[in-house]
C-alpha atoms as a printed R data frame, in Angstrom:
    type eleno elety resid chain resno       x       y       z
1   ATOM     1    CA   LEU     A     1 121.229 164.746 120.181
2   ATOM     2    CA   HIS     A     2 119.395 164.627 123.446
3   ATOM     3    CA   MET     A     3 117.809 167.930 122.132
4   ATOM     4    CA   ILE     A     4 117.492 166.220 119.078
5   ATOM     5    CA   PHE     A     5 115.264 163.323 119.967
6   ATOM     6    CA   ALA     A     6 113.196 165.583 122.587
7   ATOM     7    CA   ASP     A     7 112.558 167.992 119.641
8   ATOM     8    CA   ALA     A     8 111.347 164.811 117.352
9   ATOM     9    CA   THR     A     9 109.636 163.637 119.934
10  ATOM    10    CA   ARG     A    10 107.551 166.502 120.719
11  ATOM    11    CA   SER     A    11 106.717 166.938 116.959
12  ATOM    12    CA   GLY     A    12 105.475 163.647 116.589
13  ATOM    13    CA   VAL     A    13 108.743 162.273 114.153
14  ATOM    14    CA   LEU     A    14 109.344 159.768 116.711
15  ATOM    15    CA   GLU     A    15 106.972 158.394 119.206
16  ATOM    16    CA   HIS     A    16 107.934 159.074 122.721
17  ATOM    17    CA   ASP     A    17 109.007 155.385 123.628
18  ATOM    18    CA   GLN     A    18 110.866 155.190 120.386
19  ATOM    19    CA   GLY     A    19 112.121 158.609 121.377
20  ATOM    20    CA   SER     A    20 113.235 157.424 124.530
21  ATOM    21    CA   ILE     A    21 115.453 154.537 123.864
22  ATOM    22    CA   LEU     A    22 117.330 156.063 121.550
23  ATOM    23    CA   ALA     A    23 118.017 158.899 123.702
24  ATOM    24    CA   GLY     A    24 118.849 156.186 126.297
25  ATOM    25    CA   VAL     A    25 121.112 154.646 123.609
26  ATOM    26    CA   VAL     A    26 123.441 157.889 123.575
27  ATOM    27    CA   ARG     A    27 122.937 158.260 127.526
28  ATOM    28    CA   LEU     A    28 124.363 154.998 128.113
29  ATOM    29    CA   ALA     A    29 127.555 155.466 126.400
30  ATOM    30    CA   GLU     A    30 128.021 158.850 128.136
31  ATOM    31    CA   ARG     A    31 127.388 157.150 131.854
32  ATOM    32    CA   PRO     A    32 129.976 155.512 134.407
33  ATOM    33    CA   VAL     A    33 128.523 152.446 135.503
34  ATOM    34    CA   ARG     A    34 128.384 153.212 139.275
35  ATOM    35    CA   GLU     A    35 125.511 155.454 138.252
36  ATOM    36    CA   VAL     A    36 123.368 152.431 136.480
37  ATOM    37    CA   MET     A    37 124.779 149.711 139.195
38  ATOM    38    CA   THR     A    38 122.536 148.304 141.842
39  ATOM    39    CA   PRO     A    39 124.275 149.672 144.959
40  ATOM    40    CA   ARG     A    40 125.717 147.431 147.667
41  ATOM    41    CA   THR     A    41 122.906 148.056 150.214
42  ATOM    42    CA   GLU     A    42 120.425 146.612 147.698
43  ATOM    43    CA   ILE     A    43 122.404 143.526 146.972
44  ATOM    44    CA   ASP     A    44 121.030 140.140 147.494
45  ATOM    45    CA   TRP     A    45 123.483 137.301 148.305
46  ATOM    46    CA   ILE     A    46 124.278 134.097 150.056
47  ATOM    47    CA   ASP     A    47 127.227 133.236 152.478
48  ATOM    48    CA   VAL     A    48 130.003 130.729 151.801
49  ATOM    49    CA   ASN     A    49 129.337 128.626 154.932
50  ATOM    50    CA   ALA     A    50 125.405 129.114 154.476
51  ATOM    51    CA   ASP     A    51 123.832 125.668 155.201
52  ATOM    52    CA   LEU     A    52 120.525 124.024 153.342
53  ATOM    53    CA   ALA     A    53 117.843 125.753 155.323
54  ATOM    54    CA   GLU     A    54 119.346 129.222 155.236
55  ATOM    55    CA   ILE     A    55 120.633 128.998 151.285
56  ATOM    56    CA   ARG     A    56 116.765 127.935 150.666
57  ATOM    57    CA   GLU     A    57 115.727 131.004 152.590
58  ATOM    58    CA   ASP     A    58 117.788 133.441 150.896
59  ATOM    59    CA   ILE     A    59 116.623 131.688 147.461
60  ATOM    60    CA   GLU     A    60 112.832 132.073 148.243
61  ATOM    61    CA   ASN     A    61 113.975 136.006 149.467
62  ATOM    62    CA   SER     A    62 115.168 137.032 146.333
63  ATOM    63    CA   PRO     A    63 113.624 137.390 142.528
64  ATOM    64    CA   HIS     A    64 117.148 137.164 141.053
65  ATOM    65    CA   SER     A    65 118.492 134.374 139.092
66  ATOM    66    CA   LEU     A    66 122.401 135.027 139.837
67  ATOM    67    CA   LEU     A    67 123.154 135.489 143.130
68  ATOM    68    CA   PRO     A    68 126.926 136.692 144.745
69  ATOM    69    CA   VAL     A    69 128.796 134.332 147.047
70  ATOM    70    CA   ALA     A    70 130.221 135.878 149.700
71  ATOM    71    CA   GLU     A    71 132.640 134.966 152.970
72  ATOM    72    CA   GLY     A    72 130.795 136.754 155.807
73  ATOM    73    CA   SER     A    73 129.676 140.094 153.933
74  ATOM    74    CA   PRO     A    74 129.424 141.627 150.383
75  ATOM    75    CA   ASP     A    75 132.611 142.912 150.437
76  ATOM    76    CA   LYS     A    76 134.120 139.675 150.264
77  ATOM    77    CA   VAL     A    77 132.543 138.099 147.431
78  ATOM    78    CA   LEU     A    78 134.087 134.723 146.232
79  ATOM    79    CA   GLY     A    79 131.764 134.072 142.930
80  ATOM    80    CA   ILE     A    80 128.198 134.174 141.777
81  ATOM    81    CA   VAL     A    81 125.438 131.220 142.006
82  ATOM    82    CA   LYS     A    82 122.840 130.316 139.523
83  ATOM    83    CA   VAL     A    83 119.759 129.808 141.372
84  ATOM    84    CA   ARG     A    84 118.780 127.137 138.650
85  ATOM    85    CA   GLU     A    85 121.562 125.123 139.218
86  ATOM    86    CA   LEU     A    86 121.123 125.289 143.270
87  ATOM    87    CA   LEU     A    87 117.479 124.585 142.840
88  ATOM    88    CA   ALA     A    88 118.252 121.134 140.404
89  ATOM    89    CA   HIS     A    89 120.918 120.286 143.331
90  ATOM    90    CA   MET     A    90 117.945 120.689 145.706
91  ATOM    91    CA   VAL     A    91 115.312 118.718 143.835
92  ATOM    92    CA   ALA     A    92 117.962 115.830 143.284
93  ATOM    93    CA   GLY     A    93 118.791 115.813 146.673
94  ATOM    94    CA   LYS     A    94 122.541 116.538 146.104
95  ATOM    95    CA   ALA     A    95 124.481 117.924 148.572
96  ATOM    96    CA   ILE     A    96 125.206 121.842 147.594
97  ATOM    97    CA   ASP     A    97 128.948 122.848 147.926
98  ATOM    98    CA   LEU     A    98 128.689 126.702 146.910
99  ATOM    99    CA   ARG     A    99 132.621 126.622 146.048
100 ATOM   100    CA   GLN     A   100 132.162 124.202 143.684
101 ATOM   101    CA   LEU     A   101 129.078 125.534 142.324
102 ATOM   102    CA   MET     A   102 129.870 129.093 141.944
103 ATOM   103    CA   LYS     A   103 131.343 130.844 138.486
104 ATOM   104    CA   LYS     A   104 134.118 133.407 138.662
105 ATOM   105    CA   ALA     A   105 132.950 136.867 139.766
106 ATOM   106    CA   GLU     A   106 134.295 139.189 136.812
107 ATOM   107    CA   VAL     A   107 135.437 142.567 138.499
108 ATOM   108    CA   VAL     A   108 135.102 146.401 136.771
109 ATOM   109    CA   PRO     A   109 135.724 149.732 138.035
110 ATOM   110    CA   ASP     A   110 133.234 152.052 139.085
111 ATOM   111    CA   GLN     A   111 134.090 155.024 136.061
112 ATOM   112    CA   LEU     A   112 133.946 152.265 133.510
113 ATOM   113    CA   ASP     A   113 131.323 153.378 130.698
114 ATOM   114    CA   ALA     A   114 128.210 151.527 131.051
115 ATOM   115    CA   MET     A   115 128.728 150.546 127.334
116 ATOM   116    CA   ASP     A   116 132.129 149.050 128.189
117 ATOM   117    CA   ALA     A   117 130.345 147.202 131.257
118 ATOM   118    CA   LEU     A   118 128.251 145.876 128.421
119 ATOM   119    CA   ARG     A   119 130.634 144.327 126.582
120 ATOM   120    CA   ALA     A   120 132.008 143.174 129.521
121 ATOM   121    CA   LEU     A   121 129.344 141.494 130.755
122 ATOM   122    CA   GLN     A   122 129.253 139.851 127.553
123 ATOM   123    CA   GLN     A   123 132.379 138.239 127.620
124 ATOM   124    CA   SER     A   124 131.753 137.054 131.596
125 ATOM   125    CA   GLU     A   125 130.913 133.334 132.528
126 ATOM   126    CA   VAL     A   126 127.908 134.950 134.018
127 ATOM   127    CA   ALA     A   127 125.889 137.897 133.455
128 ATOM   128    CA   MET     A   128 126.921 140.014 136.559
129 ATOM   129    CA   ALA     A   129 130.059 142.010 137.438
130 ATOM   130    CA   MET     A   130 131.127 143.336 140.781
131 ATOM   131    CA   VAL     A   131 131.929 147.038 140.348
132 ATOM   132    CA   HIS     A   132 134.507 148.364 142.814
133 ATOM   133    CA   ASP     A   133 136.008 151.827 143.510
134 ATOM   134    CA   GLU     A   134 139.738 153.283 143.074
135 ATOM   135    CA   TYR     A   135 140.461 151.274 146.408
136 ATOM   136    CA   GLY     A   136 139.139 148.369 145.353
137 ATOM   137    CA   HIS     A   137 136.119 148.188 147.579
138 ATOM   138    CA   LEU     A   138 132.907 147.001 146.691
139 ATOM   139    CA   ASP     A   139 130.085 149.753 145.365
140 ATOM   140    CA   GLY     A   140 127.717 147.214 143.937
141 ATOM   141    CA   ILE     A   141 126.733 144.832 141.047
142 ATOM   142    CA   VAL     A   142 125.782 145.418 137.726
143 ATOM   143    CA   THR     A   143 123.906 143.279 135.104
144 ATOM   144    CA   PRO     A   144 122.212 143.598 132.025
145 ATOM   145    CA   VAL     A   145 118.861 144.468 133.831
146 ATOM   146    CA   ASP     A   146 120.612 147.517 135.508
147 ATOM   147    CA   LEU     A   147 121.656 148.558 131.893
148 ATOM   148    CA   LEU     A   148 118.247 147.723 130.094
149 ATOM   149    CA   THR     A   149 116.891 150.008 133.025
150 ATOM   150    CA   ALA     A   150 119.019 152.884 132.431
151 ATOM   151    CA   LEU     A   151 118.428 152.442 128.730
152 ATOM   152    CA   VAL     A   152 114.327 152.732 128.888
153 ATOM   153    CA   GLY     A   153 113.642 153.920 132.363
154 ATOM   154    CA   GLN     A   154 112.082 152.105 135.717
155 ATOM   155    CA   PHE     A   155 109.738 149.287 134.713
156 ATOM   156    CA   ALA     A   156 106.125 149.934 135.427
157 ATOM   157    CA   SER     A   157 106.221 146.681 137.570
158 ATOM   158    CA   ASP     A   158 109.112 148.121 139.615
159 ATOM   159    CA   GLN     A   159 107.036 151.212 140.869
160 ATOM   160    CA   ASP     A   160 105.526 151.735 144.189
161 ATOM   161    CA   GLU     A   161 101.734 152.466 143.125
162 ATOM   162    CA   ARG     A   162 100.932 154.206 146.314
163 ATOM   163    CA   GLU     A   163 103.466 156.661 145.638
164 ATOM   164    CA   GLY     A   164 102.089 157.337 142.395
165 ATOM   165    CA   PRO     A   165 103.283 159.036 139.231
166 ATOM   166    CA   GLU     A   166 106.171 160.452 138.859
167 ATOM   167    CA   LEU     A   167 105.476 163.136 136.536
168 ATOM   168    CA   VAL     A   168 101.750 164.633 136.129
169 ATOM   169    CA   GLU     A   169 100.694 167.200 133.489
170 ATOM   170    CA   ARG     A   170  98.645 169.813 134.616
171 ATOM   171    CA   ALA     A   171  95.940 171.345 132.620
172 ATOM   172    CA   ASP     A   172  97.980 174.225 132.164
173 ATOM   173    CA   GLY     A   173 100.782 172.536 130.465
174 ATOM   174    CA   SER     A   174 103.003 172.788 134.064
175 ATOM   175    CA   LEU     A   175 104.473 169.540 135.344
176 ATOM   176    CA   LEU     A   176 104.443 168.216 138.615
177 ATOM   177    CA   VAL     A   177 107.615 166.345 138.984
178 ATOM   178    CA   SER     A   178 108.661 163.480 141.856
179 ATOM   179    CA   GLY     A   179 112.208 164.357 143.302
180 ATOM   180    CA   ALA     A   180 112.614 160.624 143.008
181 ATOM   181    CA   MET     A   181 112.151 160.751 139.217
182 ATOM   182    CA   SER     A   182 115.278 159.505 137.059
183 ATOM   183    CA   ALA     A   183 117.333 162.817 136.203
184 ATOM   184    CA   ASP     A   184 117.350 161.695 132.606
185 ATOM   185    CA   ASP     A   185 114.120 160.957 132.109
186 ATOM   186    CA   LEU     A   186 113.379 164.390 132.590
187 ATOM   187    CA   ALA     A   187 116.044 165.108 130.722
188 ATOM   188    CA   ASP     A   188 114.370 163.366 127.686
189 ATOM   189    CA   ARG     A   189 111.105 165.026 128.288
190 ATOM   190    CA   LEU     A   190 112.404 168.943 128.681
191 ATOM   191    CA   GLY     A   191 115.365 168.469 126.129
192 ATOM   192    CA   LEU     A   192 117.653 169.814 129.591
193 ATOM   193    CA   GLU     A   193 121.324 169.065 128.830
194 ATOM   194    CA   TYR     A   194 123.503 167.926 132.476
195 ATOM   195    CA   GLY     A   195 126.863 168.024 131.161
196 ATOM   196    CA   GLU     A   196 129.552 164.927 131.339
197 ATOM   197    CA   ASP     A   197 130.536 165.854 134.504
198 ATOM   198    CA   ARG     A   198 127.294 165.358 136.375
199 ATOM   199    CA   GLU     A   199 126.856 163.373 139.609
200 ATOM   200    CA   PHE     A   200 123.503 163.097 140.203
201 ATOM   201    CA   ALA     A   201 120.888 160.351 139.011
202 ATOM   202    CA   THR     A   202 117.425 161.681 140.269
203 ATOM   203    CA   VAL     A   203 115.565 165.146 139.683
204 ATOM   204    CA   ALA     A   204 116.336 166.088 143.133
205 ATOM   205    CA   GLY     A   205 119.785 165.642 142.772
206 ATOM   206    CA   TYR     A   206 119.931 168.048 139.982
207 ATOM   207    CA   VAL     A   207 118.123 170.945 142.143
208 ATOM   208    CA   LEU     A   208 120.835 170.284 144.794
209 ATOM   209    CA   ALA     A   209 123.371 170.500 141.731
210 ATOM   210    CA   VAL     A   210 121.898 173.898 140.583
211 ATOM   211    CA   LEU     A   211 121.410 175.490 143.865
212 ATOM   212    CA   LYS     A   212 124.501 174.319 145.986
213 ATOM   213    CA   ASN     A   213 122.068 174.075 149.021
214 ATOM   214    CA   LEU     A   214 118.870 172.471 150.614
215 ATOM   215    CA   PRO     A   215 115.983 174.185 149.053
216 ATOM   216    CA   GLU     A   216 112.959 175.526 151.294
217 ATOM   217    CA   GLU     A   217 109.214 175.039 149.983
218 ATOM   218    CA   GLY     A   218 108.569 178.120 147.344
219 ATOM   219    CA   GLU     A   219 112.316 178.230 146.152
220 ATOM   220    CA   SER     A   220 112.497 178.410 142.512
221 ATOM   221    CA   PHE     A   221 115.491 178.497 139.495
222 ATOM   222    CA   THR     A   222 115.195 178.860 136.190
223 ATOM   223    CA   ASP     A   223 117.423 176.582 133.639
224 ATOM   224    CA   GLN     A   224 117.261 176.123 130.119
225 ATOM   225    CA   GLY     A   225 114.027 177.792 129.458
226 ATOM   226    CA   TRP     A   226 112.153 176.112 132.055
227 ATOM   227    CA   ARG     A   227 111.076 177.362 135.707
228 ATOM   228    CA   PHE     A   228 111.735 174.782 138.418
229 ATOM   229    CA   GLU     A   229 109.850 175.237 141.524
230 ATOM   230    CA   VAL     A   230 110.229 173.394 145.046
231 ATOM   231    CA   VAL     A   231 106.747 173.001 146.092
232 ATOM   232    CA   ASP     A   232 106.790 170.142 148.376
233 ATOM   233    CA   MET     A   233 109.324 169.013 150.774
234 ATOM   234    CA   ASP     A   234 109.493 165.693 153.041
235 ATOM   235    CA   GLY     A   235 111.866 166.674 156.007
236 ATOM   236    CA   ARG     A   236 115.363 166.871 154.092
237 ATOM   237    CA   LYS     A   237 114.131 165.165 151.438
238 ATOM   238    CA   ILE     A   238 112.848 167.485 148.300
239 ATOM   239    CA   ASP     A   239 109.378 165.385 146.925
240 ATOM   240    CA   LYS     A   240 107.831 167.407 144.558
241 ATOM   241    CA   LEU     A   241 108.710 170.246 142.285
242 ATOM   242    CA   LEU     A   242 106.563 172.555 139.244
243 ATOM   243    CA   VAL     A   243 108.270 172.963 136.071
244 ATOM   244    CA   SER     A   244 106.837 175.398 134.020
245 ATOM   245    CA   SER     A   245 107.914 177.561 130.714
246 ATOM   246    CA   ALA     A   246 110.263 180.320 131.639
247 ATOM   247    CA   GLU     A   247 109.401 182.133 128.772
């Protein structure tokens, strides 16, 4: 199906955005939730014992409408609060009791299919779930925004303009690709198939999975009719690749 959507997009049967979204729907059904979640290290949260000043600071520093409430660290999530309810209490001058305001935090396993995670969110009290590994440790959180991002790719507003575009088509038809680009976005563009057991999310991860080692600048390989050359390394990070037809 990925190849069909890619061919239809290239031939003009589908607009590029339409093809990307259709491919994203199929892709979402194939991916475990751990590949689309917000990782633990990027979670904004509120300590259940925080005072009013600390709660206000946490709200001001986070763009999110829902925040996990935890005891001491994100590993001990007790529930989830709606920021608008906290703000309403502040405006009204009411005391804030996080334990009283928080809603139940749903828990999903990290291997759950992303589409099943979406169904769990639809049935939960709030649109956020904790993602746990097989040992019960917190891996991250998942929200409808995470799933939508996986569906249509990174929103332009989330991209750092200083890093430049993730893909540039050159005059000779080759592509200059960032290692940080979504591997799924590249698959949609080139018609690549990764296999169900893939464990990477970025183009750099794809390169490492193929080569089985950290490459040097100038190293190249071919895969599924395409030639990939590592043209820039930033220390141990794969920064840029040049992609061209292998035919």
